[in-house]
PDB file of C-alpha atoms in Angstrom:
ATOM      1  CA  UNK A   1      13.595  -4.386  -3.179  1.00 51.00           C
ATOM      2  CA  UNK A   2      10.570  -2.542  -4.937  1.00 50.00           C
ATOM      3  CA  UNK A   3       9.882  -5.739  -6.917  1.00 47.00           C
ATOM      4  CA  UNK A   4       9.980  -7.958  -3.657  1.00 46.00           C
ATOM      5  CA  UNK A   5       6.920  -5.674  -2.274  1.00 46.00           C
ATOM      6  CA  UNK A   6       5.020  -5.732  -5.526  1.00 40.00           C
ATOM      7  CA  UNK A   7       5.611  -9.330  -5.761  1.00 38.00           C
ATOM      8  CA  UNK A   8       4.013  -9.964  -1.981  1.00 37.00           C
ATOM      9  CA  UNK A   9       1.402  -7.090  -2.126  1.00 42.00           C
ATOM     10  CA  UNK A  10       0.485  -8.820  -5.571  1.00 40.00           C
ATOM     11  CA  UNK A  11       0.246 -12.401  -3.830  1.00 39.00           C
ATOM     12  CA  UNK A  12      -1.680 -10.983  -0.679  1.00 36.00           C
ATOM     13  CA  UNK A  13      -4.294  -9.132  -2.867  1.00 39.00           C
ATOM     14  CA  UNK A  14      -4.739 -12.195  -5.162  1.00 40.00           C
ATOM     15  CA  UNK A  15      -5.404 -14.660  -2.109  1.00 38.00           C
ATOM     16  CA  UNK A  16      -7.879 -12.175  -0.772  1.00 39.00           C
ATOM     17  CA  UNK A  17      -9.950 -11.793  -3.519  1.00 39.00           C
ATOM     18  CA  UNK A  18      -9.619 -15.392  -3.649  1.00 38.00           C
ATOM     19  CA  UNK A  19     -10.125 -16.892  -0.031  1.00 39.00           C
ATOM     20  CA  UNK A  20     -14.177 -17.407  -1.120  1.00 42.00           C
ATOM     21  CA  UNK A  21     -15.728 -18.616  -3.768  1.00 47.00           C
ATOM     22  CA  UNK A  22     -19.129 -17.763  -3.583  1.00 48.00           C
ATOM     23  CA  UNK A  23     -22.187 -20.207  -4.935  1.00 50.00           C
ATOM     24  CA  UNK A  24     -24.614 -19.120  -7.234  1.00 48.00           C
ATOM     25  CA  UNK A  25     -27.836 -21.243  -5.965  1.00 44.00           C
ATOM     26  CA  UNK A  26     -30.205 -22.735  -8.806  1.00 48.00           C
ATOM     27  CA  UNK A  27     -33.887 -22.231  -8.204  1.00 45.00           C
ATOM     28  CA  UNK A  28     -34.323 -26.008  -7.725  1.00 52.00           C
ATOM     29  CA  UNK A  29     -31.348 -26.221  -5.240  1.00 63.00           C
ATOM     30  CA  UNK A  30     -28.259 -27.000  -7.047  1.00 81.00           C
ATOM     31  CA  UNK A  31     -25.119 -24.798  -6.411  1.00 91.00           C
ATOM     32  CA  UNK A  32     -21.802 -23.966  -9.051  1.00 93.00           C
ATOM     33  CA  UNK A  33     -19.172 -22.076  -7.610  1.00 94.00           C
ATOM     34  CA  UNK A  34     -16.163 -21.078  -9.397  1.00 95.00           C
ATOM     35  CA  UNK A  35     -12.631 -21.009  -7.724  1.00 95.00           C
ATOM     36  CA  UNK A  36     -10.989 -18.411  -7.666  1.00 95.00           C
ATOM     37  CA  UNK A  37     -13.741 -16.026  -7.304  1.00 90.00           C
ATOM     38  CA  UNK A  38     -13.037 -13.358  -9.930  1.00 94.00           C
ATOM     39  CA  UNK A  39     -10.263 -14.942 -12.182  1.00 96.00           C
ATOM     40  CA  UNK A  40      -7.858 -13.113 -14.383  1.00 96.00           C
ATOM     41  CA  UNK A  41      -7.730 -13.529 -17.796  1.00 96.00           C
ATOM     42  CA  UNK A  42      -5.837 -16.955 -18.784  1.00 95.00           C
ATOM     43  CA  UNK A  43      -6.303 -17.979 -15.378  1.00 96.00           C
ATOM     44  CA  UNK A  44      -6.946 -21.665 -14.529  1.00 97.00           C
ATOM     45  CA  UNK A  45      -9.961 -22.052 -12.546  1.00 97.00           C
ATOM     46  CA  UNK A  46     -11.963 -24.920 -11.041  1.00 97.00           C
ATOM     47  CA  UNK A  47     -15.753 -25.252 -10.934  1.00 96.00           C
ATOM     48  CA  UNK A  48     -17.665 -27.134  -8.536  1.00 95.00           C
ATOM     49  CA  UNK A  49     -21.475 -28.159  -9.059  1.00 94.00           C
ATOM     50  CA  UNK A  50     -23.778 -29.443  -6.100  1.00 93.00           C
ATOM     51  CA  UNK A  51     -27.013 -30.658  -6.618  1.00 88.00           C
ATOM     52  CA  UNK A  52     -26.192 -33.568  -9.719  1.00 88.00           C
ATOM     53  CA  UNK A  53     -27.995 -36.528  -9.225  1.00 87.00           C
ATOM     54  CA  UNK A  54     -25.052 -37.739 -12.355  1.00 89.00           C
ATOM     55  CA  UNK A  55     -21.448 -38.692 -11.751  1.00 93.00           C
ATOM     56  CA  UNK A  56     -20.248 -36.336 -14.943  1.00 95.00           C
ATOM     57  CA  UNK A  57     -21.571 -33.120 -16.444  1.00 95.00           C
ATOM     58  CA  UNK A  58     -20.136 -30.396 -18.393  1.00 97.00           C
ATOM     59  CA  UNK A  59     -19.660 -26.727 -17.618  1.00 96.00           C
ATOM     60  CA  UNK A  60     -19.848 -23.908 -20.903  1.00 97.00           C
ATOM     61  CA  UNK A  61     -18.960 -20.405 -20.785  1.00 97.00           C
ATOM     62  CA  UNK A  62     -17.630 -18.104 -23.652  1.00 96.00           C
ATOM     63  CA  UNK A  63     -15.324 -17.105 -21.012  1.00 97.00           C
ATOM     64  CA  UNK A  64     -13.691 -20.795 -20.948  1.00 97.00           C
ATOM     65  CA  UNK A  65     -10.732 -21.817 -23.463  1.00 97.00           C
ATOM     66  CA  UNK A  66     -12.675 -25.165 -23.655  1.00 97.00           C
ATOM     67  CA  UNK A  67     -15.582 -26.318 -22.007  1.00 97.00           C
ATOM     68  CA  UNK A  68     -15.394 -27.687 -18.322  1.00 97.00           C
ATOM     69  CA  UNK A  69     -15.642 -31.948 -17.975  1.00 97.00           C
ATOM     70  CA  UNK A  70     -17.234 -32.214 -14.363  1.00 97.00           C
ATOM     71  CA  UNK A  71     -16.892 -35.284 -12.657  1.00 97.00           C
ATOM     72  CA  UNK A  72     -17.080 -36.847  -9.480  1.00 95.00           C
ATOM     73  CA  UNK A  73     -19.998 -38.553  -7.299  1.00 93.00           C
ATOM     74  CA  UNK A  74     -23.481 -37.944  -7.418  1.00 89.00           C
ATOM     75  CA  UNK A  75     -24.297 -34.260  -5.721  1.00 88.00           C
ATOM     76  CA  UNK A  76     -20.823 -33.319  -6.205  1.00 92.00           C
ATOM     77  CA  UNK A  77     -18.916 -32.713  -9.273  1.00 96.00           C
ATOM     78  CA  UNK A  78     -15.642 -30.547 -10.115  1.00 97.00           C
ATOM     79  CA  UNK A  79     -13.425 -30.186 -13.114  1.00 97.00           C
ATOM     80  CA  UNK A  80     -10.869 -27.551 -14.295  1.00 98.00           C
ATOM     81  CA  UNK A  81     -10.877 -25.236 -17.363  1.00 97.00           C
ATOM     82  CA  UNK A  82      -8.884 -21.788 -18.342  1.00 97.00           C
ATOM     83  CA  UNK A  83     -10.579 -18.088 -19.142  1.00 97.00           C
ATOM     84  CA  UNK A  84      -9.905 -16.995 -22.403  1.00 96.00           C
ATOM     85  CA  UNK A  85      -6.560 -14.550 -21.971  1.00 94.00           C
ATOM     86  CA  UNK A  86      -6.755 -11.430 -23.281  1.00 92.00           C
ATOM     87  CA  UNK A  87     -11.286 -11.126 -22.213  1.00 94.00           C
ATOM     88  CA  UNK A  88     -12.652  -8.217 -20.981  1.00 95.00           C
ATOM     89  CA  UNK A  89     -13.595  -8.070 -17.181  1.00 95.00           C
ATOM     90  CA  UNK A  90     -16.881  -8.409 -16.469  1.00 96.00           C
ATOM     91  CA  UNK A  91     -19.406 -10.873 -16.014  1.00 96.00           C
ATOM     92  CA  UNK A  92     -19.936 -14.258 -18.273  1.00 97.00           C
ATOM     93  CA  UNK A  93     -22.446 -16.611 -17.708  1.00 96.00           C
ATOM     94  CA  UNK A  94     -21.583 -20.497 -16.839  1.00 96.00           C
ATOM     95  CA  UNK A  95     -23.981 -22.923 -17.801  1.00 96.00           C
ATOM     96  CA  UNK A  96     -23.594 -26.427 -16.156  1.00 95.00           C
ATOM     97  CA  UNK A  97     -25.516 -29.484 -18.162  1.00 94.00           C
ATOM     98  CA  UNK A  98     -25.596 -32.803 -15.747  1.00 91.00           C
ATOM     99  CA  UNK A  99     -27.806 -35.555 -15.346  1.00 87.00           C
ATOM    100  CA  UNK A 100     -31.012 -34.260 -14.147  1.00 82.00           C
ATOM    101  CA  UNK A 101     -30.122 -30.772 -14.614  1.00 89.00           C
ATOM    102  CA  UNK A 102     -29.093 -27.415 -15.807  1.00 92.00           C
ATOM    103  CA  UNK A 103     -28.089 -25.104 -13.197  1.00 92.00           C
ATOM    104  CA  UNK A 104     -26.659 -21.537 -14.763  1.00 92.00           C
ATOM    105  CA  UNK A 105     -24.290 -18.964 -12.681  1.00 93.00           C
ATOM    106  CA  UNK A 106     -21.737 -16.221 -13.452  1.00 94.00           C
ATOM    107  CA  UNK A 107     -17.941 -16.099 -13.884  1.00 95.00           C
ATOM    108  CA  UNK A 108     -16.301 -12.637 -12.708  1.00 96.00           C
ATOM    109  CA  UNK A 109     -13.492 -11.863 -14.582  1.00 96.00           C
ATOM    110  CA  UNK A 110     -11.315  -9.210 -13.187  1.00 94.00           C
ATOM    111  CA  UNK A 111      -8.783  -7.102 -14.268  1.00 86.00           C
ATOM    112  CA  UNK A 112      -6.221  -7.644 -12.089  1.00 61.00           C
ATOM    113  CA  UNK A 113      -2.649  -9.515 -12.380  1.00 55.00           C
ATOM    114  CA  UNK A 114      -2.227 -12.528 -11.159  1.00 48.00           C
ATOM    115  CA  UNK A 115       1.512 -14.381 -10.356  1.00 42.00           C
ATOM    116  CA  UNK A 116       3.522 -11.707 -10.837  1.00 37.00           C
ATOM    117  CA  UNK A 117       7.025 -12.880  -9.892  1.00 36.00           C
ATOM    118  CA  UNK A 118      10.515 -11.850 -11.183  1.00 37.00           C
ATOM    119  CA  UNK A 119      13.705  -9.818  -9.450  1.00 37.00           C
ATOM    120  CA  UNK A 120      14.573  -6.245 -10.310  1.00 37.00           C
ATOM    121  CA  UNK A 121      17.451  -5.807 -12.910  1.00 36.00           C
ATOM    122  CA  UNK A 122      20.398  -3.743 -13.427  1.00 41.00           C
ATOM    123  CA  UNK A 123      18.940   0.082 -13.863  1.00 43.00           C
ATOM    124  CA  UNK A 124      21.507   1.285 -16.047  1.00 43.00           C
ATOM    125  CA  UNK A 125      24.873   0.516 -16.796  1.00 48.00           C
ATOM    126  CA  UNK A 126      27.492   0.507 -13.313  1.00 48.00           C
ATOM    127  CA  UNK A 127      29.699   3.292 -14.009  1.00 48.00           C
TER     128      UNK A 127
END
């Protein structure tokens, strides 16, 4: 029963922190926003840059696994990439490289647990 609660306490405090991702605005208008919010370590995560005037760009962090492909249409590109497991929390910057421009922003990388799931054991042997 305890591990039921942790288990949904765990999923409502992860889709909390996650419900918004907030934009970090470039001076010259562009936007990147990074989804969820403030990711765990080895969490996946998708970016989002607005502004492009490409169809592709590429996102870098030294939080990322591997660097981000972006695509989609012109003023609005996504693509998918991991945070390193086992990184600090804090923040990293993102920098996104399209067509026209360079727009720069911040990954939050928190310390909590994400997908915790499982069902309590045996406690000791029945007797």
């Amino acid at each position: 029963m305890g591990s039921a609660r942790l288990t949904v306490r765990t999923a409502l405090f992860a889709a909390a922190l996650t419900a918004a991702a907030p934009a970090a605005h470039a001076a010259d208008g562009g936007a990147v926003a990074v989804t969820p919010a403030s990711p765990a370590p080895g969490a996946d995560i998708t970016l989002t840059a607005d502004g492009c005037a490409g169809d592709q760009g590429t996102a870098a962090s030294a939080a990322f696994v591997s660097d981000a492909r972006l695509t989609g249409t012109p003023g609005a590109l996504s693509g998918q990439t991991r945070v390193r497991s086992g990184l600090p929390p804090g923040a990293y910057p993102v920098k996104v490289t399209c067509a026209d421009r360079m727009l720069t922003a911040n990954v939050v990388v928190s310390a909590y647990l994400t997908g915790l799931t499982g069902t309590a054991g045996p406690a000791g042997p029945a007797g």
